[in-house]
Short mmCIF file of C-alpha atoms in Angstrom, two decimals:
data_model
loop_
_atom_site.label_atom_id
_atom_site.label_comp_id
_atom_site.label_asym_id
_atom_site.label_seq_id
_atom_site.Cartn_x
_atom_site.Cartn_y
_atom_site.Cartn_z
CA MET A 14 -0.36 0.15 -0.13
CA SER A 15 1.51 3.18 -0.99
CA ALA A 16 1.38 6.44 1.30
CA ASP A 17 -1.47 8.11 -1.26
CA GLU A 18 -3.55 4.74 -0.35
CA LEU A 19 -3.20 5.92 3.07
CA GLY A 20 -4.47 9.79 2.94
CA PRO A 21 -7.58 9.38 4.21
CA LEU A 22 -5.69 7.94 7.07
CA GLU A 23 -3.27 11.12 7.34
CA GLN A 24 -6.30 13.67 6.88
CA ARG A 25 -7.97 12.09 10.13
CA LEU A 26 -4.30 12.90 11.56
CA ALA A 27 -4.09 16.28 10.28
CA SER A 28 -7.33 16.97 11.50
CA PHE A 29 -6.19 16.70 15.66
CA ASP A 30 -3.09 18.94 14.87
CA LYS A 31 -3.88 22.15 15.65
CA PRO A 32 -6.50 20.41 19.04
CA ILE A 33 -3.17 19.12 20.36
CA ARG A 34 -1.50 21.90 20.04
CA ASP A 35 -3.91 23.94 21.43
CA TRP A 36 -4.30 21.62 24.16
CA HIS A 37 -0.56 21.20 24.87
CA ALA A 38 -0.42 25.05 24.96
CA ALA A 39 -2.97 25.57 27.49
CA ARG A 40 -1.47 22.53 29.67
CA GLU A 41 1.96 24.45 29.66
CA ARG A 42 0.41 27.96 30.52
CA ALA A 43 -1.55 26.36 33.40
CA PHE A 44 1.49 24.72 34.77
CA ALA A 45 3.76 27.53 34.33
CA ALA A 46 1.24 30.13 35.49
CA LYS A 47 1.22 27.76 38.90
CA PHE A 48 4.63 26.69 39.04
CA GLY A 49 6.03 30.14 38.76
CA PRO A 50 9.84 31.34 38.50
CA LYS A 51 12.01 28.63 38.16
CA GLN A 52 14.71 29.80 40.18
CA GLY A 53 15.11 29.08 43.73
CA LYS A 54 15.59 26.13 45.80
CA LEU A 55 15.22 22.42 44.53
CA THR A 56 13.41 21.60 47.36
CA THR A 57 11.05 24.71 46.92
CA LEU A 58 10.67 23.52 43.24
CA MET A 59 9.95 20.34 43.77
CA GLY A 60 6.96 21.58 46.41
CA ARG A 61 5.85 23.67 43.55
CA LEU A 62 5.23 20.48 41.16
CA PRO A 63 1.93 19.00 42.13
CA THR A 64 0.09 22.16 42.28
CA ALA A 65 1.39 22.68 38.99
CA ALA A 66 0.85 19.41 37.84
CA ALA A 67 -2.89 19.79 38.97
CA ALA A 68 -3.37 22.71 37.56
CA ALA A 69 -2.41 20.94 33.97
CA ALA A 70 -4.47 18.21 34.36
CA GLY A 71 -7.79 20.38 35.42
CA VAL A 72 -7.42 21.73 31.57
CA GLY A 73 -8.91 18.68 30.53
CA PRO A 74 -8.61 15.35 28.62
CA GLY A 75 -8.55 17.63 25.32
CA PRO A 76 -8.71 15.35 22.09
CA ARG A 77 -7.21 12.60 23.88
CA GLU A 78 -10.21 10.36 23.55
CA GLN A 79 -11.09 10.71 19.93
CA VAL A 80 -7.11 10.70 19.19
CA PHE A 81 -6.87 7.10 21.25
CA LEU A 82 -9.58 5.45 19.47
CA LEU A 83 -7.76 6.77 15.86
CA LEU A 84 -4.83 5.00 17.66
CA ASP A 85 -6.75 1.73 17.87
CA GLU A 86 -7.35 2.03 14.31
CA ILE A 87 -3.58 2.53 13.47
CA CYS A 88 -2.22 0.16 15.69
CA ASP A 89 -4.79 -2.70 14.48
CA LEU A 90 -3.72 -1.54 10.80
CA TYR A 91 0.06 -1.87 11.65
CA ALA A 92 -0.49 -5.46 13.23
CA ARG A 93 -1.67 -6.73 10.25
CA SER A 94 0.23 -5.06 7.53
CA ASP A 95 3.71 -6.23 6.11
CA ALA A 96 7.34 -4.15 6.97
CA SER A 97 7.26 -1.55 4.15
CA ARG A 98 3.41 -0.40 4.91
CA CYS A 99 4.29 -0.42 8.75
CA ALA A 100 7.10 2.27 8.10
CA ILE A 101 4.54 4.31 6.06
CA ILE A 102 2.19 3.95 8.73
CA ARG A 103 5.30 5.43 11.25
CA GLY A 104 5.91 8.20 9.01
CA LEU A 105 2.86 9.18 8.95
CA VAL A 106 2.18 9.20 13.21
CA HIS A 107 5.62 10.75 13.28
CA GLN A 108 4.63 13.74 10.70
CA HIS A 109 1.49 14.71 12.87
CA GLU A 110 1.22 16.01 16.41
CA ALA A 111 -0.67 12.61 17.57
CA HIS A 112 2.35 11.09 18.20
CA ARG A 113 2.95 13.17 20.95
CA LEU A 114 0.26 11.05 22.87
CA LEU A 115 1.67 7.74 21.93
CA GLY A 116 3.48 7.40 25.48
CA GLU A 117 0.17 7.61 27.23
CA TYR A 118 -1.78 5.30 24.65
CA ILE A 119 0.75 2.94 25.87
CA GLY A 120 0.08 3.57 29.15
CA ASN A 121 -3.88 3.44 28.59
CA ALA A 122 -3.19 -0.11 26.73
CA ALA A 123 -1.52 -1.53 29.76
CA ARG A 124 -4.24 -0.32 31.86
CA MET A 125 -6.73 -1.69 29.99
CA LEU A 126 -5.16 -5.14 30.13
CA GLU A 127 -5.06 -4.83 33.70
CA SER A 128 -8.40 -4.42 34.02
CA GLY A 129 -9.64 -7.19 31.95
CA GLY A 130 -9.73 -5.90 28.77
CA ARG A 131 -9.44 -8.00 25.62
CA SER A 132 -6.60 -9.47 24.36
CA VAL A 133 -5.98 -7.16 21.63
CA TRP A 134 -4.36 -4.28 24.33
CA LEU A 135 -1.48 -6.56 24.27
CA GLU A 136 -1.01 -6.07 20.44
CA ARG A 137 -2.14 -2.53 20.39
CA GLY A 138 0.24 -1.66 23.47
CA ILE A 139 3.21 -3.25 21.37
CA ALA A 140 2.05 -2.26 18.05
CA ALA A 141 2.33 1.65 19.43
CA VAL A 142 5.57 0.72 21.14
CA SER A 143 7.04 0.01 17.56
CA ILE A 144 5.58 3.25 16.19
CA ASP A 145 6.84 5.26 19.03
CA ASP A 146 10.37 3.87 17.88
CA GLN A 147 12.25 5.54 20.62
CA ARG A 148 11.99 9.07 19.09
CA LEU A 149 11.33 10.63 22.61
CA ASP A 150 13.12 9.18 25.44
CA TYR A 151 14.74 5.14 25.18
CA ARG A 152 14.20 4.85 28.61
CA ASP A 153 10.47 5.90 28.91
CA TRP A 154 10.17 3.68 25.81
CA LEU A 155 11.59 0.42 27.47
CA LEU A 156 9.73 1.27 30.47
CA SER A 157 6.21 1.50 28.60
CA LEU A 158 7.24 -1.69 26.86
CA GLY A 159 7.61 -3.37 30.27
CA ASP A 160 4.52 -2.09 31.77
CA VAL A 161 2.68 -3.50 28.31
CA TYR A 162 4.23 -6.68 28.87
CA LEU A 163 3.56 -7.30 32.86
CA ALA A 164 0.48 -6.27 31.92
CA GLY A 165 0.19 -9.10 29.70
CA ILE A 166 1.60 -11.54 32.01
CA LYS A 167 -1.28 -10.64 34.55
CA ALA A 168 -4.03 -10.97 32.14
CA LYS A 169 -2.55 -14.37 31.85
CA LEU A 170 -1.53 -13.80 28.18
CA ASP A 171 1.87 -15.10 26.66
CA PRO A 172 3.54 -11.66 25.27
CA ALA A 173 6.29 -13.65 23.19
CA PRO A 174 4.36 -14.29 20.48
CA ALA A 175 3.42 -10.57 19.72
CA LEU A 176 6.88 -8.90 20.51
CA ARG A 177 8.06 -11.61 17.35
CA ARG A 178 5.13 -10.23 15.32
CA ILE A 179 5.77 -6.52 15.90
CA ALA A 180 9.70 -6.87 15.69
CA GLU A 181 9.52 -7.94 12.47
CA ARG A 182 7.07 -4.92 11.39
CA SER A 183 9.41 -2.28 12.76
CA ASN A 184 12.38 -0.19 12.51
CA PRO A 185 15.31 -1.84 11.57
CA GLU A 186 17.39 1.23 11.70
CA ARG A 187 18.58 2.61 13.96
CA HIS A 188 18.49 6.36 14.70
CA SER A 189 20.24 9.36 16.83
CA ALA A 190 17.73 9.05 19.87
CA ALA A 191 17.91 5.37 20.16
CA PRO A 192 20.80 3.34 21.23
CA THR A 193 19.45 0.11 19.23
CA PRO A 194 17.05 -0.36 16.30
CA THR A 195 13.70 -1.21 17.67
CA ARG A 196 13.44 -4.20 15.31
CA GLU A 197 15.96 -5.45 17.36
CA ALA A 198 15.18 -3.92 20.94
CA LEU A 199 11.86 -6.01 20.77
CA GLU A 200 13.24 -9.20 19.49
CA GLY A 201 15.55 -8.80 22.50
CA PHE A 202 13.45 -7.71 24.56
CA GLU A 203 13.10 -11.13 26.63
CA GLN A 204 17.38 -11.30 26.81
CA SER A 205 17.91 -7.87 27.54
CA ALA A 206 19.57 -6.56 31.29
CA TYR A 207 16.06 -4.77 31.51
CA PHE A 208 14.23 -8.03 31.19
CA GLY A 209 16.34 -9.32 33.43
CA THR A 210 16.53 -7.19 36.59
CA THR A 211 13.08 -5.47 36.62
CA ILE A 212 10.37 -8.26 34.37
CA LEU A 213 12.10 -11.60 35.09
CA PRO A 214 11.26 -10.85 39.30
CA HIS A 215 7.87 -10.09 38.45
CA LEU A 216 7.57 -13.77 36.89
CA LYS A 217 8.85 -16.29 39.62
#
């Protein structure tokens, strides 16, 4: 499938660009208004964080729910696409503001699994991890993957097959924000040091 054939998907992603930007800007303004000057003792600054975070949350959920519904569709499409189409999908998502909600979406997938949601949330969560492609922060990316993996285990699912399927569809090339390509990171997740120290103890 070509980029042109994914046009309707891109149009829907584009329709959320301004709402997401406006929502994030409103949250940042609310946070800054309560946090105040960034100078001062660390303890003072840390003490302001809860109030500032609450102010940002008070702005409301914005377009999150609608974007999550679109990401549901995107992740389902991604999971049943070949590697070349998945590369196009990743590119489309990262061209638009929806990519900023991938981290929250992955967390939501883990929560859905933990609360008894359908097994599709395991694949959606791992697909979103693949789409995210370690673009923002590798450490946060790894923690998010771990959360989805553990949520799958708690839901009495075996995450390994989904990991393998999505790894095959993931970016095989390393970029500057990632220590290893996402495909390699997913393929080797269960053999990683992080898995051994953080995930494995929960499986015993």
